[in-house]
Structures are given as structure tokens and as C-alpha cells.
Coordinates of C-alpha atoms and ligand atoms in Angstrom, one line a residue:
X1312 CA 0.0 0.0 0.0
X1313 CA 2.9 2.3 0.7
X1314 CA 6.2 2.7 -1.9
X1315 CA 9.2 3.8 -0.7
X1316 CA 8.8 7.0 -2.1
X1317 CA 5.3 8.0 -1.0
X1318 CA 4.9 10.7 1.8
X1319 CA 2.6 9.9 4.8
X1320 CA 1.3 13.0 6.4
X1321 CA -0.2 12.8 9.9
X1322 CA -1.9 15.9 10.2
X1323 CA -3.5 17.6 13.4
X1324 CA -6.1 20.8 13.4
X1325 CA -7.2 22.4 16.6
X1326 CA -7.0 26.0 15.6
X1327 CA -10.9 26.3 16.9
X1328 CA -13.7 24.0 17.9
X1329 CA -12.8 20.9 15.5
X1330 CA -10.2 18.5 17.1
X1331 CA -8.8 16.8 13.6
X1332 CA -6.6 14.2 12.6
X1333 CA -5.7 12.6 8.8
X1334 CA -3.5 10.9 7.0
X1335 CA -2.4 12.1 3.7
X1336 CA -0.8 10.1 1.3
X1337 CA 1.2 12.6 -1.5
X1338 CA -0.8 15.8 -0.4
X1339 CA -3.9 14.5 -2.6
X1340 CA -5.1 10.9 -1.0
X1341 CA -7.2 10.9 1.6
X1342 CA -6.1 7.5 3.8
X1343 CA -8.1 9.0 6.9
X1344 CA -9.9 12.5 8.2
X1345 CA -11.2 12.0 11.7
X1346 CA -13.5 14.7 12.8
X1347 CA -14.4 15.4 16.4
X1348 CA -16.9 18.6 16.4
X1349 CA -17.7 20.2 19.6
X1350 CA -20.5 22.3 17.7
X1351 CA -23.1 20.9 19.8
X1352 CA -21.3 21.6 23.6
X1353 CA -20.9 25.6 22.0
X1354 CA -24.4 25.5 20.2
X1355 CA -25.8 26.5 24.6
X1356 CA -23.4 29.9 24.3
X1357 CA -24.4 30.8 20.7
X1358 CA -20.7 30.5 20.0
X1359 CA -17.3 29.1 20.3
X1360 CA -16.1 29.8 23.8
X1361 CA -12.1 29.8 23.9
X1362 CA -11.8 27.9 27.2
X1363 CA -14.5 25.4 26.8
X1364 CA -12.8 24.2 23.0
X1365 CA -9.4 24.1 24.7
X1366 CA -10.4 21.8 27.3
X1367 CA -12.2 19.3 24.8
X1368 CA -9.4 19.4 22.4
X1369 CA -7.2 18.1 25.4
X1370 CA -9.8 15.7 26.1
X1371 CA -10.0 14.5 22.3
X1372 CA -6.7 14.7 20.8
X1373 CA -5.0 11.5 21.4
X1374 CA -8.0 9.5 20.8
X1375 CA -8.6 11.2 17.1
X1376 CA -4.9 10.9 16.8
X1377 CA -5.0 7.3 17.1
X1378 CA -8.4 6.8 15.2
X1379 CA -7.1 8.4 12.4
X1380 CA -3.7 6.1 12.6
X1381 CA -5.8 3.0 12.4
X1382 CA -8.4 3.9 9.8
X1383 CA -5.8 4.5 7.5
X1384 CA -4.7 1.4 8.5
X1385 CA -0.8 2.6 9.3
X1386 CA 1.3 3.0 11.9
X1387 CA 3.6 5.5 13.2
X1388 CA 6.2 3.8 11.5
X1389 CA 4.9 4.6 8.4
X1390 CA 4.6 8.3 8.7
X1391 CA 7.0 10.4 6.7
X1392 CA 5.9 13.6 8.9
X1393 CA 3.7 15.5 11.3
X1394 CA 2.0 18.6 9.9
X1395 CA 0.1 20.7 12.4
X1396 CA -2.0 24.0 12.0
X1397 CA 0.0 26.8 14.2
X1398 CA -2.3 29.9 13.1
X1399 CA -4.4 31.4 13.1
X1400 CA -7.2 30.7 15.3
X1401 CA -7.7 30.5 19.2
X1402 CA -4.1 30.2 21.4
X1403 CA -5.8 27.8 23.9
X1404 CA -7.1 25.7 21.4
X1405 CA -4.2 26.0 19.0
X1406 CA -1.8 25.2 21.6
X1407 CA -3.2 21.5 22.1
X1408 CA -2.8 20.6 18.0
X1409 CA 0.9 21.8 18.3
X1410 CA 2.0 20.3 21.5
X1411 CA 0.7 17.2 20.4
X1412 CA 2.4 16.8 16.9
X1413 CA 5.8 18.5 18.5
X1414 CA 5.2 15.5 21.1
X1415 CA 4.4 12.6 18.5
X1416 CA 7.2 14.1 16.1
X1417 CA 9.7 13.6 19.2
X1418 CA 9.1 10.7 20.2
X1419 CA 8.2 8.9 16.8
X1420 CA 11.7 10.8 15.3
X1421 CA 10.0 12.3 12.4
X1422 CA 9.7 15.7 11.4
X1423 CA 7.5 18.4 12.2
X1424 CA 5.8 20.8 9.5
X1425 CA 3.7 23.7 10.8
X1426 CA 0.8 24.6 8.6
X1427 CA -1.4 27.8 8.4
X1428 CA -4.9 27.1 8.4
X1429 CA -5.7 29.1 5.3
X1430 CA -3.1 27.1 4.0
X1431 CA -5.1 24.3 4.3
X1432 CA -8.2 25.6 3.3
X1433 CA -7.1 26.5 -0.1
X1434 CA -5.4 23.2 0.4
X1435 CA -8.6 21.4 0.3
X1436 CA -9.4 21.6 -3.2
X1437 CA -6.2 19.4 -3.8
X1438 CA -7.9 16.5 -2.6
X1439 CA -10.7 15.7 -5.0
X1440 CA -9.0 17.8 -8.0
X1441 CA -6.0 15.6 -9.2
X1442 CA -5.7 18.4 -12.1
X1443 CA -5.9 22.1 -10.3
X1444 CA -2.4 23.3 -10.1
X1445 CA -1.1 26.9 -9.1
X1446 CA -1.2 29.4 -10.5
X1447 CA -5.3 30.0 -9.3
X1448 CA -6.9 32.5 -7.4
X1449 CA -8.5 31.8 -4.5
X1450 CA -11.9 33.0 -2.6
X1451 CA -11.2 31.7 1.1
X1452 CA -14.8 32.4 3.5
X1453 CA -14.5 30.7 6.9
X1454 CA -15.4 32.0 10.0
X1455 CA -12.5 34.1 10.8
X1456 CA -11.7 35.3 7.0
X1457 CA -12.1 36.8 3.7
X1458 CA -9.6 36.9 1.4
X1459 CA -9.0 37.2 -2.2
X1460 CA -5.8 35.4 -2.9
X1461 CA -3.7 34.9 -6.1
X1462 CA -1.9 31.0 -5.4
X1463 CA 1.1 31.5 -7.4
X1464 CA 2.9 28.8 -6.5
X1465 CA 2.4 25.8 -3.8
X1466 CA 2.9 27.7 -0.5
X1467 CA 3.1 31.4 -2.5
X1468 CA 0.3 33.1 -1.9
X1469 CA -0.5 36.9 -1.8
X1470 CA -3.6 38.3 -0.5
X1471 CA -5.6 40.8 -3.3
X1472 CA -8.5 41.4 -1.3
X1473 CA -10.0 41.3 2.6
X1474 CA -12.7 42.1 4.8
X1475 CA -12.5 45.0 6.3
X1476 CA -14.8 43.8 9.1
X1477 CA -16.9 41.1 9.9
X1478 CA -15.7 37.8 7.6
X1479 CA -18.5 36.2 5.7
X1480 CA -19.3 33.3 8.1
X1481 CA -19.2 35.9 10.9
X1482 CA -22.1 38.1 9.4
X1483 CA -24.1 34.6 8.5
X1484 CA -23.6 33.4 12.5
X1485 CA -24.7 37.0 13.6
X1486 CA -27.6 37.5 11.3
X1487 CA -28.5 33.5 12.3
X1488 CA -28.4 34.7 15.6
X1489 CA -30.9 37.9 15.5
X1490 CA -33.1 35.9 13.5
X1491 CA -33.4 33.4 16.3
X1492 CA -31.9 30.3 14.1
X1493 CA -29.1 29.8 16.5
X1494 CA -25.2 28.9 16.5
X1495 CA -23.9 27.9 13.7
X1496 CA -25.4 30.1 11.4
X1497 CA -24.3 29.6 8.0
X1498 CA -25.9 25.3 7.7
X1499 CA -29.1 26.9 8.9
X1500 CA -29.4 30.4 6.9
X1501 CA -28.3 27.8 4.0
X1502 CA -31.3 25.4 4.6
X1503 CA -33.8 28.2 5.5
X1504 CA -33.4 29.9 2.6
X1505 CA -33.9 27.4 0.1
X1506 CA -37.9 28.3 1.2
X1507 CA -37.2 31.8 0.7
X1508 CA -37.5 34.7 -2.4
X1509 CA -34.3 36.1 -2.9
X1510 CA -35.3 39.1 -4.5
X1511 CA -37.4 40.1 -1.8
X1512 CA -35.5 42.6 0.1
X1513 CA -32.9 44.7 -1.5
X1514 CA -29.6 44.5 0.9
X1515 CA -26.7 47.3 0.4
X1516 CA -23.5 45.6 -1.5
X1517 CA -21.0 47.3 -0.4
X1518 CA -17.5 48.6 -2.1
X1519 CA -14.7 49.8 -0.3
X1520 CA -13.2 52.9 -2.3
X1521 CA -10.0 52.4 -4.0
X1522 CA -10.0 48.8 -2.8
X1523 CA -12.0 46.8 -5.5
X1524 CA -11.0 43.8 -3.8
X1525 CA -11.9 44.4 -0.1
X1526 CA -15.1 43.0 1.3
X1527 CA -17.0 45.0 3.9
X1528 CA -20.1 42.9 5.7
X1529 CA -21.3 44.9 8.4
X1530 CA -23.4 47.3 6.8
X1531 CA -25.3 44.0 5.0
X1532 CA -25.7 42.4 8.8
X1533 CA -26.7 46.1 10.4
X1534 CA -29.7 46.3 7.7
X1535 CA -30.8 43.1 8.9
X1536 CA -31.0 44.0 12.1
X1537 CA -32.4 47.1 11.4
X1538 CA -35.2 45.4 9.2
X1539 CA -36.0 43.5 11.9
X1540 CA -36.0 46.4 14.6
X1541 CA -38.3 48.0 12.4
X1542 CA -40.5 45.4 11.7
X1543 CA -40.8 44.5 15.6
X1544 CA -41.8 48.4 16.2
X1545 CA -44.5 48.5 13.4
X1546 CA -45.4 45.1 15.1
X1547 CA -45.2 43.2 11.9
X1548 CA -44.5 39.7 11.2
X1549 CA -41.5 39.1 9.5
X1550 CA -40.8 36.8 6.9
X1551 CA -37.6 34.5 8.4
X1552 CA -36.7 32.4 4.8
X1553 CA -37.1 35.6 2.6
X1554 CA -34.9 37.6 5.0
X1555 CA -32.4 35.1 5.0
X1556 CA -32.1 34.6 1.4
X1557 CA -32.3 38.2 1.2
X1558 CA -29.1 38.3 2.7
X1559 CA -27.4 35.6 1.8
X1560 CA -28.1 36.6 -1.9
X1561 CA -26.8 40.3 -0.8
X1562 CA -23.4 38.2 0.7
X1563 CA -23.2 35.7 -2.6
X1564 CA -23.3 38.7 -4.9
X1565 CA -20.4 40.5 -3.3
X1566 CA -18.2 37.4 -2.8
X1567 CA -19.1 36.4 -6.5
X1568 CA -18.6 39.6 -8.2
X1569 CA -14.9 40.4 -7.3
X1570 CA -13.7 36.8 -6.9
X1571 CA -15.1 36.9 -11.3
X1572 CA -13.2 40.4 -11.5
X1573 CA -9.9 39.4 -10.2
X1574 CA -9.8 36.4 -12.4
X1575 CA -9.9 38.3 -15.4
X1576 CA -7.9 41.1 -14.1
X1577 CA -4.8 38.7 -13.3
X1578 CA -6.0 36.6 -17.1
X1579 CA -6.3 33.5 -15.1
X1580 CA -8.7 30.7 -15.9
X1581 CA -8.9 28.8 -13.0
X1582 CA -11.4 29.7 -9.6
X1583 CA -11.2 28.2 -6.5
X1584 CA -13.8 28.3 -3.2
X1585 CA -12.5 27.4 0.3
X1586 CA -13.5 27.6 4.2
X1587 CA -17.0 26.8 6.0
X1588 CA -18.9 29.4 3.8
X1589 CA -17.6 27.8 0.6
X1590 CA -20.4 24.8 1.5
X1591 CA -22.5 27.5 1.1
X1592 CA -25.2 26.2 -1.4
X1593 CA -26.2 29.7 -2.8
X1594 CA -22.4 30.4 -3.0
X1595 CA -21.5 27.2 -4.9
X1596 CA -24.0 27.2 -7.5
X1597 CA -24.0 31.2 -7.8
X1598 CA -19.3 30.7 -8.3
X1599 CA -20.3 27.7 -10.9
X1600 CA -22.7 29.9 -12.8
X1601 CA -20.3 32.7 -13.5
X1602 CA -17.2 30.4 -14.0
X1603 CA -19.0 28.7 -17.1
X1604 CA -20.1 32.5 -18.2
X1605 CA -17.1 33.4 -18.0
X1606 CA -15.1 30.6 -19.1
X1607 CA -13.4 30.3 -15.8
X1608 CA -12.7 26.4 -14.4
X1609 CA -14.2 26.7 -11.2
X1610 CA -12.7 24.4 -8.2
X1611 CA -14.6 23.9 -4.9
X1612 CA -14.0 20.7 -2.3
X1613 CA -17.1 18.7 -0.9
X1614 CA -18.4 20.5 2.3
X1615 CA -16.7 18.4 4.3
X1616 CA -13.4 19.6 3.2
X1617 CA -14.5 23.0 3.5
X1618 CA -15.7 23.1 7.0
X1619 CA -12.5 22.8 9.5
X1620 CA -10.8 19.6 8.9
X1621 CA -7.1 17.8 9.5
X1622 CA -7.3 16.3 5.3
X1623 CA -6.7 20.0 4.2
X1624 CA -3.9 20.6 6.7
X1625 CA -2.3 17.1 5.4
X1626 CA -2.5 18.5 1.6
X1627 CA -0.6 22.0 2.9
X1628 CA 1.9 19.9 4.8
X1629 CA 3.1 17.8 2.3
X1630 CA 3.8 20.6 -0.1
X1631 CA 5.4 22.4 2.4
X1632 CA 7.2 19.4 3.4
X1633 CA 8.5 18.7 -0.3
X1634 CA 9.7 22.1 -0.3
X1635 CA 11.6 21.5 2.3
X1636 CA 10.0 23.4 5.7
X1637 CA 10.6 21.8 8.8
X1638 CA 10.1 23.5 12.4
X1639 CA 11.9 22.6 15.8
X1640 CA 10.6 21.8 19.1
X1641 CA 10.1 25.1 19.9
X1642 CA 7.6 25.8 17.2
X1643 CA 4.3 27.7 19.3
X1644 CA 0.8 28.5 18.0
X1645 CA 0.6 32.0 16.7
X1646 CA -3.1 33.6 17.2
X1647 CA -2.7 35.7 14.2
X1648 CA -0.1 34.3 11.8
X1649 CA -0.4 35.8 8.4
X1650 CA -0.5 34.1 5.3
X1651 CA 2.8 33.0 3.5
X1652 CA 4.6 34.3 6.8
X1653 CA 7.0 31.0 7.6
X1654 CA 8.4 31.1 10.9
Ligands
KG4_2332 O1 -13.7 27.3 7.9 P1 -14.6 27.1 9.1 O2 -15.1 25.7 9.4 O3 -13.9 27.6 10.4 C1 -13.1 28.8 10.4 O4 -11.9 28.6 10.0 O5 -13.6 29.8 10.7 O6 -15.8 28.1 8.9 C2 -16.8 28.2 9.8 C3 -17.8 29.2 9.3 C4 -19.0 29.5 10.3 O7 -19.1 30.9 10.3 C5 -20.2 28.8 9.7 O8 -21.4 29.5 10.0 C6 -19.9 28.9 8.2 O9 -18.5 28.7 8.1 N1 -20.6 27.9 7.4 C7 -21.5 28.3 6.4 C8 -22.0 27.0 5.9 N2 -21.4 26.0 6.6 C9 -20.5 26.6 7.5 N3 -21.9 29.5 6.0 C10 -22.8 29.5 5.0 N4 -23.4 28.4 4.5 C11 -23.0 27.1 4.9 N5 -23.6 26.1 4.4
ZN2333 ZN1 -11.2 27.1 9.1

């Protein structure tokens, strides 16, 4: 099952309330992705509470560790190297993913390869697209970002366009919440609005001057809750599913436009969707739509390579590892690492 030449990642991801574990065979095969989601233990706060996720991760981590070793049916033996997510993402929680690879790596002799989760979410379409090869630009919507970025190379990256508040998944989770749909938001705004008329509320899609690039959400999610302020004074009912596919349609249109813009701009040809939001339904179908219009190949992993996940971490790892990265015992999580920052 295993050559000589074939490179084994055992990857780890704890950067926020998924404790992860995979093994990647040449950055692309899946062998194992162990998934241990504490959504339902934050789903009581309406949110990811930093101390709680640390505490399950340290709970978790060796058993998904070792889950993930025998569904792929290897052992430590076999691994070529440990990749870990080091940033961004929550310190506490963070902290358990690296001090358990730095641990295994030690005491198994192999070497250790620190990923950044962005990383690894554009890393994710890797997996199921045995074609898609930088160069590519990629739309990364997750929970904590929104970023534009041109792939160049395998680990090259350089960030176009950003949020310049709220990330996408952030707005979905607070507009979820003031609707009353509960945490997390983006699965449920999804299903709800499948029942819903787009078109019937107009959202603002907002630019950023002299930054064609940049994303801003938080005017989108203050109409919302203004619409529904105003809707509770005149003591009217509101309608949940068109409000929520008012919005999301508002959100889809100003991820969708620029992500099509930059594309042409840079003459590229190829599209690619990562992070929890890119499960989006609306999102995917609206990206797919405007790729064929526009003759763009459009990439996108299943959802469950887009929500948070130790595969897509495996996939960074082993190009970083080929390229010859390799971090010490000291390595330590970094809250807000930035993108093609090695350390
Ligand atoms: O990438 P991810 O799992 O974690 C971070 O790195 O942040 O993204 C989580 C985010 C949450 O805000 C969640 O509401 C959103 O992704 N999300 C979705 C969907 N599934 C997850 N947003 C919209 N539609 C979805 N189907
Ligand atoms: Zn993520």
C-alpha cells in the first residue's frame, strides 16, 4: 500500500472547535480525516467559547490521533511527517494541536511541519481535483476570514482582497443569531433559505473605495438588524426564509462579483472556493454559474473539506514538506499568523 517514495502526512487541526486528525498520502489521498466537532457543547453559548474548545481538544486529541492512525490502517512507522496547523485561530485551542504533533514528532523521530490554516483551506481543493495546479486565485470564506488570494505557487500566496470587518461566516452566525436560528449560522441560513425569495429585500452591497477587492459585511448584517427592529416596532410579522435569502443573496453577490473580476484582471482561468462558507449552497451554485459565463474552471471541495478539517492541513503539509519546511521543538501557536509568513 505504501512505496518507498510515498509521503505519509499525519496531520492535526485544533486552531478552533474541531479537534482533527488525517493521513495524507502525496498531499492529494485521503487514507483517513477524523472529525471530532464540539458544535453541539458551543451550540448552549451561541458561540465558540475559547476555554470550553481548549479543554475538549485536550480531552479529544489522542484518541482522534489514534483513530485516524488506524483507519488509515498505518502506523507510526509509516509516517514520513507530522503537519500541524500553528495559526491562526484560538491560542488555547491551537496550543493542544501543536503540543501534540511536537510530542508525536519527538518521540516517533519524524519531522515536524507547521501549517497555516488558510493554508489548508485552499489546500482542500487538492484533494478531490487531481488536475488544479497553481497558479489559481482563490476566494477563502471561513469564520474568521475573507480573502482574495492569487496561489502563485504551492505555498506562495498573496492576498488581493479582505474584509474590512466582519468575515463572511461571521455576518451569516450574527444575522442566524438575530433571526433566532441559533449557533452555527451559515448550515441553517443555507437550509432556511432554500424556502425563501431572494429578491425580496434589497440589501446594500457594499465597495470599499480604491480597494475593488476588499469586502465589507457589516453594513449587510446592520440592515438586517435594522429590518427586523423595524418590523418588531411596526409590530409586523417578519418573513424568516425571505430575509435570510435576502441576505445571503446580498453576501453571494459580493463574494461572487470580485472573486469573477480578479480572475480576469490577473487573465487566469482557474477559480477556487475554500472555508465553512464555501459549503454554502447559494455560493456554490452562484461561483459555478459565472465560471461557465465566464469561461473560468471553477474548483470547490465537498463541504466536508471546506468546513475545518485535518485532510486539508495534510494536503498544505506535504507541499510544504516537499519544499523543504521543517520546524523545531520550539515551534508555538501563533493567534494571528499571516498568510505566507514562515516562521
Ligand atoms: O472554515 P470554518 O469551518 O472555520 C473557520 O476557519 O472559521 O468556517 C466556519 C464558518 C462558520 O461561520 C459557519 O457558519 C460557516 O463557516 N458555514 C457556512 C455554511 N457552513 C458553514 N456558511 C454558510 N453556509 C453554509 N452552508
Ligand atoms: Zn477554518
Amino acid at each position: 500500500m505504501k512505496n518507498e517514495e510515498d509521503v505519509l502526512i499525519l496531520a492535526i487541526e485544533s486552531s478552533c472547535d474541531e479537534t482533527a486528525a488525517a493521513v495524507v498520502k502525496n498531499g492529494r489521498e485521503v487514507l483517513s480525516n477524523v472529525i471530532n466537532s464540539q458544535i453541539a457543547i458551543h451550540t448552549e453559548y451561541g458561540g465558540v467559547v475559547p476555554e470550553i474548545a481548549s479543554r475538549k481538544h485536550i480531552e479529544n486529541i489522542n484518541p482522534v490521533v489514534r483513530m485516524a492512525l488506524k483507519e488509515a490502517n498505518v502506523t507510526l512507522d509509516d509516517i514520513t511527517a507530522i503537519g500541524v496547523t500553528y495559526g491562526p485561530g484560538l491560542v488555547g485551542a491551537l496550543l493542544v494541536g501543536v503540543a501534540e504533533a511536537k510530542a508525536i514528532a519527538y518521540a516517533a523521530n519524524k519531522p515536524l511541519v507547521g501549517v497555516h490554516h488558510i493554508e489548508g483551506h485552499i489546500s482542500a481543493n487538492y484533494i478531490e481535483n487531481k488536475d488544479l495546479q497553481p497558479p489559481f486565485i482563490a476566494l477563502v470564506v471561513s469564520g474568521g476570514h475573507t480573502h482574495l488570494v492569487k496561489v502563485e505557487d504551492y505555498g506562495k500566496y498573496e492576498i488581493i482582497g479582505r474584509t474590512r470587518d466582519d468575515a463572511a461566516g461571521e455576518a451569516f452566525d450574527k444575522v442566524a443569531r438575530a433571526v433566532g436560528l441559533g449557533y452555527p449560522g451559515g448550515p441553517k441560513i443555507d437550509k432556511l433559505a432554500k424556502e425563501g425569495n431572494p429578491e425580496a429585500i434589497t440589501f446594500p452591497r457594499a465597495h470599499v473605495d480604491d480597494a475593488p477587492y476588499d469586502f465589507s459585511f457589516s453594513g449587510i448584517k446592520s440592515a438586517v438588524l435594522n429590518y427586523i427592529n423595524s418590523a418588531e416596532m411596526k409590530g409586523e410579522e417578519i418573513n424568516k426564509a425571505d430575509l435570510v435569502a435576502s441576505f445571503q443573496k446580498a453576501v453571494v453577490d459580493a463574494l461572487v462579483t470580485r472573486a469573477i473580476a480578479l480572475v480576469k484582471e490577473c487573465k487566469m482561468d482557474k477559480l477556487a472556493i475554500a472555508g465553512g462558507v464555501a459549503s454554502n449552497s447559494a455560493l456554490r451554485a452562484a461561483v459555478k454559474a459565472q465560471c461557465e459565463q465566464n469561461n473560468i474552471k471553477f474548483y470547490s471541495p465537498s463541504p466536508i473539506y471546506c468546513t475545518d478539517n485535518a485532510a486539508m492541513i495534510g494536503s498544505a503539509a506535504y507541499y510544504e514538506y516537499v519544499a523543504g519546511v521543517r520546524h523545531g521543538y520550539d515551534l508555538n501557536a501563533i493567534p494571528n499568523l499571516k498568510l505566507g509568513e514562515r516562521i
